[in-house]
mmCIF file of C-alpha atoms and ligand atoms in Angstrom:
data_model
loop_
_atom_site.group_PDB
_atom_site.id
_atom_site.type_symbol
_atom_site.label_atom_id
_atom_site.label_comp_id
_atom_site.label_asym_id
_atom_site.label_seq_id
_atom_site.Cartn_x
_atom_site.Cartn_y
_atom_site.Cartn_z
ATOM 1 C CA MET A 1 -16.600 20.309 -38.687
ATOM 2 C CA ALA A 2 -13.654 22.041 -40.351
ATOM 3 C CA ASN A 3 -10.844 24.163 -38.998
ATOM 4 C CA ILE A 4 -11.024 27.258 -41.183
ATOM 5 C CA ALA A 5 -8.417 29.995 -41.352
ATOM 6 C CA ILE A 6 -9.605 33.251 -42.890
ATOM 7 C CA ILE A 7 -6.712 35.440 -44.009
ATOM 8 C CA GLY A 8 -7.536 39.116 -43.534
ATOM 9 C CA SER A 9 -9.870 40.777 -41.055
ATOM 10 C CA GLY A 10 -11.854 43.052 -43.340
ATOM 11 C CA ARG A 11 -15.303 43.010 -44.860
ATOM 12 C CA ILE A 12 -15.191 39.599 -46.551
ATOM 13 C CA SER A 13 -13.643 38.012 -43.469
ATOM 14 C CA ASN A 14 -16.337 39.510 -41.249
ATOM 15 C CA GLY A 15 -18.996 38.326 -43.665
ATOM 16 C CA LEU A 16 -17.759 34.727 -43.818
ATOM 17 C CA ALA A 17 -16.877 34.130 -40.177
ATOM 18 C CA PRO A 18 -20.309 34.328 -38.463
ATOM 19 C CA GLY A 19 -22.016 31.832 -40.769
ATOM 20 C CA TRP A 20 -19.195 29.313 -40.560
ATOM 21 C CA LEU A 21 -19.089 29.648 -36.789
ATOM 22 C CA ALA A 22 -22.861 29.192 -36.605
ATOM 23 C CA ALA A 23 -22.508 26.043 -38.716
ATOM 24 C CA GLY A 24 -20.147 24.606 -36.078
ATOM 25 C CA HIS A 25 -16.772 25.180 -37.737
ATOM 26 C CA ASN A 26 -13.708 26.475 -35.918
ATOM 27 C CA VAL A 27 -12.705 29.838 -37.387
ATOM 28 C CA THR A 28 -9.311 31.452 -36.935
ATOM 29 C CA ILE A 29 -8.652 34.855 -38.455
ATOM 30 C CA GLY A 30 -5.097 35.403 -39.688
ATOM 31 C CA SER A 31 -4.170 39.059 -39.442
ATOM 32 C CA ARG A 32 -1.003 41.077 -40.028
ATOM 33 C CA ASP A 33 -1.727 42.781 -36.700
ATOM 34 C CA PRO A 34 -3.806 40.479 -34.481
ATOM 35 C CA SER A 35 -3.627 42.868 -31.526
ATOM 36 C CA GLY A 36 -5.397 45.553 -33.523
ATOM 37 C CA VAL A 37 -8.382 43.449 -34.554
ATOM 38 C CA GLU A 38 -11.564 42.529 -32.733
ATOM 39 C CA ALA A 39 -12.428 38.950 -33.621
ATOM 40 C CA PRO A 40 -16.050 38.082 -34.401
ATOM 41 C CA ASP A 41 -17.702 36.279 -31.432
ATOM 42 C CA GLY A 42 -16.392 32.728 -31.239
ATOM 43 C CA ALA A 43 -13.463 33.230 -33.630
ATOM 44 C CA THR A 44 -9.800 33.201 -32.691
ATOM 45 C CA ILE A 45 -7.463 35.859 -33.993
ATOM 46 C CA THR A 46 -3.791 35.302 -34.589
ATOM 47 C CA SER A 47 -1.023 35.961 -37.111
ATOM 48 C CA GLN A 48 -1.417 34.872 -40.719
ATOM 49 C CA SER A 49 1.149 32.071 -40.432
ATOM 50 C CA GLU A 50 -0.142 30.842 -37.056
ATOM 51 C CA SER A 51 -3.703 30.675 -38.389
ATOM 52 C CA LEU A 52 -2.583 28.137 -40.991
ATOM 53 C CA ARG A 53 -1.107 25.720 -38.472
ATOM 54 C CA ASN A 54 -4.221 23.605 -37.785
ATOM 55 C CA ALA A 55 -6.352 24.672 -40.736
ATOM 56 C CA ASP A 56 -8.010 22.248 -43.153
ATOM 57 C CA VAL A 57 -9.426 25.104 -45.196
ATOM 58 C CA VAL A 58 -7.928 28.559 -45.813
ATOM 59 C CA ALA A 59 -10.095 31.381 -47.151
ATOM 60 C CA ILE A 60 -8.061 34.209 -48.655
ATOM 61 C CA ALA A 61 -9.726 37.586 -48.058
ATOM 62 C CA ILE A 62 -6.929 40.115 -48.568
ATOM 63 C CA PRO A 63 -6.284 42.532 -51.452
ATOM 64 C CA TYR A 64 -5.429 40.734 -54.690
ATOM 65 C CA GLY A 65 -2.071 42.468 -54.987
ATOM 66 C CA ASN A 66 -0.918 40.810 -51.763
ATOM 67 C CA VAL A 67 -2.183 37.290 -52.428
ATOM 68 C CA GLU A 68 0.651 35.973 -54.588
ATOM 69 C CA GLY A 69 3.248 37.024 -52.005
ATOM 70 C CA PHE A 70 1.177 35.548 -49.173
ATOM 71 C CA ALA A 71 0.799 32.263 -51.088
ATOM 72 C CA ARG A 72 4.512 32.088 -51.928
ATOM 73 C CA ASP A 73 5.607 32.926 -48.378
ATOM 74 C CA ASN A 74 3.275 30.298 -46.919
ATOM 75 C CA ALA A 75 3.424 27.710 -49.716
ATOM 76 C CA ASP A 76 4.551 24.844 -47.485
ATOM 77 C CA ALA A 77 1.681 25.427 -45.050
ATOM 78 C CA LEU A 78 -0.891 25.882 -47.830
ATOM 79 C CA ARG A 79 0.062 22.804 -49.844
ATOM 80 C CA GLY A 80 -2.620 20.123 -49.542
ATOM 81 C CA LYS A 81 -5.121 22.418 -47.822
ATOM 82 C CA VAL A 82 -8.278 23.609 -49.522
ATOM 83 C CA VAL A 83 -7.580 27.262 -50.378
ATOM 84 C CA ILE A 84 -10.689 29.296 -51.148
ATOM 85 C CA ASP A 85 -9.530 32.384 -52.997
ATOM 86 C CA ALA A 86 -12.024 35.273 -52.887
ATOM 87 C CA SER A 87 -9.570 37.946 -54.048
ATOM 88 C CA ASN A 88 -10.364 39.914 -57.162
ATOM 89 C CA PRO A 89 -7.721 40.878 -59.731
ATOM 90 C CA MET A 90 -10.292 43.119 -61.418
ATOM 91 C CA ARG A 91 -9.299 44.216 -64.905
ATOM 92 C CA GLY A 92 -5.567 44.179 -64.186
ATOM 93 C CA LEU A 93 -4.921 40.533 -64.856
ATOM 94 C CA VAL A 94 -7.336 39.813 -67.628
ATOM 95 C CA ASN A 95 -4.969 40.934 -70.380
ATOM 96 C CA VAL A 96 -2.398 38.304 -69.524
ATOM 97 C CA GLY A 97 -4.970 35.531 -69.809
ATOM 98 C CA ILE A 98 -4.478 33.897 -66.425
ATOM 99 C CA SER A 99 -6.879 33.933 -63.501
ATOM 100 C CA GLY A 100 -6.177 35.116 -59.976
ATOM 101 C CA ALA A 101 -6.789 31.597 -58.655
ATOM 102 C CA GLN A 102 -4.225 30.218 -61.106
ATOM 103 C CA VAL A 103 -1.657 32.765 -59.930
ATOM 104 C CA THR A 104 -2.353 31.693 -56.329
ATOM 105 C CA ALA A 105 -2.044 28.021 -57.260
ATOM 106 C CA ASN A 106 1.223 28.651 -59.117
ATOM 107 C CA ALA A 107 2.627 30.471 -56.096
ATOM 108 C CA ILE A 108 1.774 27.488 -53.843
ATOM 109 C CA GLY A 109 3.150 25.037 -56.405
ATOM 110 C CA GLU A 110 2.745 21.268 -56.497
ATOM 111 C CA GLY A 111 -0.133 20.122 -54.273
ATOM 112 C CA ALA A 112 -2.091 23.376 -54.486
ATOM 113 C CA ARG A 113 -5.866 22.907 -54.064
ATOM 114 C CA VAL A 114 -7.173 26.372 -54.912
ATOM 115 C CA VAL A 115 -10.857 27.076 -55.471
ATOM 116 C CA ALA A 116 -12.023 30.481 -56.712
ATOM 117 C CA ALA A 117 -15.240 31.438 -54.891
ATOM 118 C CA PHE A 118 -17.241 34.406 -53.609
ATOM 119 C CA LYS A 119 -15.651 36.593 -56.293
ATOM 120 C CA ALA A 120 -18.874 38.288 -57.383
ATOM 121 C CA THR A 121 -20.556 38.102 -53.965
ATOM 122 C CA PHE A 122 -20.803 41.553 -52.407
ATOM 123 C CA PHE A 123 -19.485 41.472 -48.836
ATOM 124 C CA ASN A 124 -22.730 42.790 -47.365
ATOM 125 C CA THR A 125 -24.697 39.890 -48.877
ATOM 126 C CA LEU A 126 -22.532 37.251 -47.176
ATOM 127 C CA THR A 127 -24.839 37.394 -44.166
ATOM 128 C CA GLU A 128 -27.923 37.727 -46.383
ATOM 129 C CA PRO A 129 -27.905 34.591 -48.532
ATOM 130 C CA VAL A 130 -31.549 35.104 -49.402
ATOM 131 C CA GLY A 131 -32.009 38.253 -51.464
ATOM 132 C CA PRO A 132 -34.828 40.818 -51.285
ATOM 133 C CA SER A 133 -36.732 38.806 -53.927
ATOM 134 C CA GLY A 134 -36.807 35.826 -51.559
ATOM 135 C CA GLN A 135 -34.507 33.830 -53.842
ATOM 136 C CA ARG A 136 -31.531 31.998 -52.388
ATOM 137 C CA ARG A 137 -28.397 33.552 -53.816
ATOM 138 C CA ASP A 138 -25.815 31.568 -55.818
ATOM 139 C CA VAL A 139 -22.126 31.411 -55.114
ATOM 140 C CA TRP A 140 -20.260 30.219 -58.191
ATOM 141 C CA PHE A 141 -16.928 28.494 -57.731
ATOM 142 C CA ALA A 142 -14.286 26.681 -59.792
ATOM 143 C CA GLY A 143 -10.960 24.949 -59.244
ATOM 144 C CA GLU A 144 -8.901 21.969 -60.366
ATOM 145 C CA ASP A 145 -9.341 19.632 -57.403
ATOM 146 C CA GLU A 146 -12.771 17.999 -57.356
ATOM 147 C CA ALA A 147 -12.650 17.053 -53.669
ATOM 148 C CA ALA A 148 -11.674 20.635 -52.814
ATOM 149 C CA ARG A 149 -14.655 21.874 -54.837
ATOM 150 C CA GLU A 150 -16.950 19.530 -52.915
ATOM 151 C CA ILE A 151 -15.677 20.836 -49.585
ATOM 152 C CA THR A 152 -16.110 24.388 -50.838
ATOM 153 C CA ALA A 153 -19.673 23.606 -51.939
ATOM 154 C CA GLY A 154 -20.472 22.401 -48.433
ATOM 155 C CA LEU A 155 -19.030 25.545 -46.871
ATOM 156 C CA ILE A 156 -20.995 27.740 -49.271
ATOM 157 C CA ALA A 157 -24.188 25.850 -48.387
ATOM 158 C CA ASP A 158 -23.367 26.246 -44.686
ATOM 159 C CA LEU A 159 -23.625 30.008 -45.196
ATOM 160 C CA GLY A 160 -27.083 29.563 -46.715
ATOM 161 C CA PHE A 161 -26.103 30.093 -50.381
ATOM 162 C CA ARG A 162 -26.703 27.776 -53.326
ATOM 163 C CA PRO A 163 -23.296 26.485 -54.453
ATOM 164 C CA ILE A 164 -22.829 26.340 -58.217
ATOM 165 C CA ASP A 165 -19.897 24.181 -59.326
ATOM 166 C CA CYS A 166 -18.399 25.852 -62.402
ATOM 167 C CA GLY A 167 -15.785 23.175 -63.021
ATOM 168 C CA GLY A 168 -12.024 23.248 -63.380
ATOM 169 C CA MET A 169 -9.296 25.866 -63.135
ATOM 170 C CA GLU A 170 -9.801 26.866 -66.795
ATOM 171 C CA ASN A 171 -13.102 28.450 -65.768
ATOM 172 C CA THR A 172 -11.751 30.519 -62.889
ATOM 173 C CA ILE A 173 -10.935 33.343 -65.284
ATOM 174 C CA CYS A 174 -14.635 33.520 -66.157
ATOM 175 C CA LEU A 175 -15.385 34.141 -62.481
ATOM 176 C CA ASP A 176 -12.761 36.921 -62.383
ATOM 177 C CA LEU A 177 -14.331 38.516 -65.435
ATOM 178 C CA LEU A 178 -17.773 38.589 -63.831
ATOM 179 C CA VAL A 179 -16.587 40.944 -61.120
ATOM 180 C CA PRO A 180 -16.243 44.188 -63.104
ATOM 181 C CA LEU A 181 -19.597 43.264 -64.637
ATOM 182 C CA VAL A 182 -21.402 42.817 -61.307
ATOM 183 C CA ILE A 183 -19.901 46.115 -60.132
ATOM 184 C CA GLU A 184 -21.190 47.836 -63.289
ATOM 185 C CA LEU A 185 -24.632 46.261 -62.830
ATOM 186 C CA ASN A 186 -24.670 47.266 -59.189
ATOM 187 C CA GLY A 187 -23.958 50.869 -60.136
ATOM 188 C CA ARG A 188 -26.780 50.816 -62.670
ATOM 189 C CA ALA A 189 -29.136 49.223 -60.114
ATOM 190 C CA GLY A 190 -28.724 51.945 -57.512
ATOM 191 C CA GLY A 191 -25.426 50.960 -55.913
ATOM 192 C CA GLU A 192 -26.843 49.145 -52.882
ATOM 193 C CA ARG A 193 -24.902 45.940 -53.496
ATOM 194 C CA VAL A 194 -27.944 43.681 -53.208
ATOM 195 C CA ILE A 195 -27.692 42.124 -56.661
ATOM 196 C CA SER A 196 -26.106 38.773 -57.438
ATOM 197 C CA PHE A 197 -25.829 36.381 -60.373
ATOM 198 C CA SER A 198 -28.116 33.356 -60.566
ATOM 199 C CA VAL A 199 -28.363 30.374 -62.912
ATOM 200 C CA LEU A 200 -31.984 29.620 -63.724
ATOM 201 C CA ASP A 201 -33.284 26.071 -63.615
ATOM 202 C CA HIS A 202 -30.039 24.677 -62.252
ATOM 203 C CA PRO A 203 -30.583 21.676 -59.981
ATOM 204 C CA ASP A 204 -30.107 22.549 -56.344
ATOM 205 C CA THR A 205 -27.998 19.766 -54.888
ATOM 206 C CA THR A 206 -28.034 21.094 -51.343
ATOM 207 C CA GLY A 207 -31.735 21.678 -50.761
HETATM 208 N N1 NAP B 301 -15.746 43.837 -50.798
HETATM 209 C C1 NAP B 301 -16.426 42.956 -51.542
HETATM 210 O O1 NAP B 301 -17.665 43.062 -51.702
HETATM 211 C C2 NAP B 301 -15.690 41.792 -52.180
HETATM 212 C C3 NAP B 301 -16.437 40.813 -52.827
HETATM 213 C C4 NAP B 301 -15.793 39.693 -53.342
HETATM 214 C C5 NAP B 301 -14.424 39.576 -53.238
HETATM 215 N N2 NAP B 301 -13.708 40.564 -52.628
HETATM 216 C C6 NAP B 301 -12.251 40.416 -52.539
HETATM 217 O O2 NAP B 301 -11.949 39.945 -51.221
HETATM 218 C C7 NAP B 301 -10.716 40.509 -50.780
HETATM 219 C C8 NAP B 301 -10.971 41.242 -49.471
HETATM 220 O O3 NAP B 301 -11.882 42.291 -49.709
HETATM 221 P P1 NAP B 301 -12.496 43.135 -48.493
HETATM 222 O O4 NAP B 301 -13.594 43.935 -49.066
HETATM 223 O O5 NAP B 301 -12.722 42.263 -47.323
HETATM 224 O O6 NAP B 301 -11.254 44.108 -48.187
HETATM 225 P P2 NAP B 301 -10.981 44.892 -46.842
HETATM 226 O O7 NAP B 301 -12.226 45.167 -46.119
HETATM 227 O O8 NAP B 301 -10.088 46.024 -47.219
HETATM 228 O O9 NAP B 301 -10.146 43.848 -45.957
HETATM 229 C C9 NAP B 301 -8.967 43.269 -46.445
HETATM 230 C C10 NAP B 301 -8.158 42.761 -45.285
HETATM 231 O O10 NAP B 301 -6.921 42.301 -45.820
HETATM 232 C C11 NAP B 301 -5.855 42.613 -44.940
HETATM 233 N N3 NAP B 301 -4.895 43.432 -45.688
HETATM 234 C C12 NAP B 301 -4.982 44.731 -46.034
HETATM 235 N N4 NAP B 301 -3.887 45.134 -46.692
HETATM 236 C C13 NAP B 301 -3.076 44.064 -46.734
HETATM 237 C C14 NAP B 301 -1.781 43.852 -47.251
HETATM 238 N N5 NAP B 301 -1.087 44.852 -47.830
HETATM 239 N N6 NAP B 301 -1.237 42.617 -47.144
HETATM 240 C C15 NAP B 301 -1.918 41.606 -46.539
HETATM 241 N N7 NAP B 301 -3.144 41.765 -45.986
HETATM 242 C C16 NAP B 301 -3.719 42.965 -46.104
HETATM 243 C C17 NAP B 301 -6.421 43.403 -43.774
HETATM 244 O O11 NAP B 301 -6.548 42.522 -42.655
HETATM 245 P P3 NAP B 301 -5.400 42.567 -41.512
HETATM 246 O O12 NAP B 301 -5.102 44.012 -41.264
HETATM 247 O O13 NAP B 301 -6.055 41.919 -40.336
HETATM 248 O O14 NAP B 301 -4.223 41.818 -42.015
HETATM 249 C C18 NAP B 301 -7.790 43.840 -44.276
HETATM 250 O O15 NAP B 301 -8.720 43.922 -43.225
HETATM 251 C C19 NAP B 301 -10.214 41.414 -51.895
HETATM 252 O O16 NAP B 301 -9.267 40.719 -52.665
HETATM 253 C C20 NAP B 301 -11.474 41.696 -52.720
HETATM 254 O O17 NAP B 301 -11.169 41.901 -54.090
HETATM 255 C C21 NAP B 301 -14.310 41.666 -52.077
#
């Protein structure tokens, strides 16, 4: 059982919280305005900084443009924790050749354990890990710290998805680049946000 802080109370936060709660984890939502947010059943809602206090794992689910500042302001609290970064830089960052997860890790500094995950997972599929075709959806993730990736894999499996370990930090930019592509494909497929990427014939380590 992990103590998970989810930063942000929007669509991704609301998609992640129920599955992690159902799997027996403690979930605390960190919001800029806790009084204005209704927490999902079983979750606690508090300020961003307070949510970090007892967390083992921190899932970042706020707009990309605010992540670096959040990570810098809370670097001491984030250091050593598994930080799952779901934020999407979209096309903005690609030209400078550095991933969003790397920016987050740099802002935390020494001891950062950032894993990029859920980047190309549409929020509405977070509670539907099995797609309309009956196939279990993949969540691809990458990050420098192998133990942090293992913990992330377990949390992805707890939501019902198939975790796909994409390796080290150097591959996080690939995950960022998939996002404009999945949005384009979604538009071409009718815009219902039910599509997701899958690796064929990849061993499923979680059953
Ligand atoms: N939507 C998707 O399908 C999807 C898929 C994969 C990844 N993502 C990424 O996940 C992140 C969250 O997306 P979302 O769809 O959940 O967005 P959202 O519904 O707009 O929710 C974002 C939450 O972030 C907080 N927030 C808003 N403005 C902020 C600011 N200026 N500074 C700090 N916090 C702020 C708010 O929570 P509080 O008011 O409680 O602080 C808000 O509820 C984004 O980076 C997005 O790129 C989204």
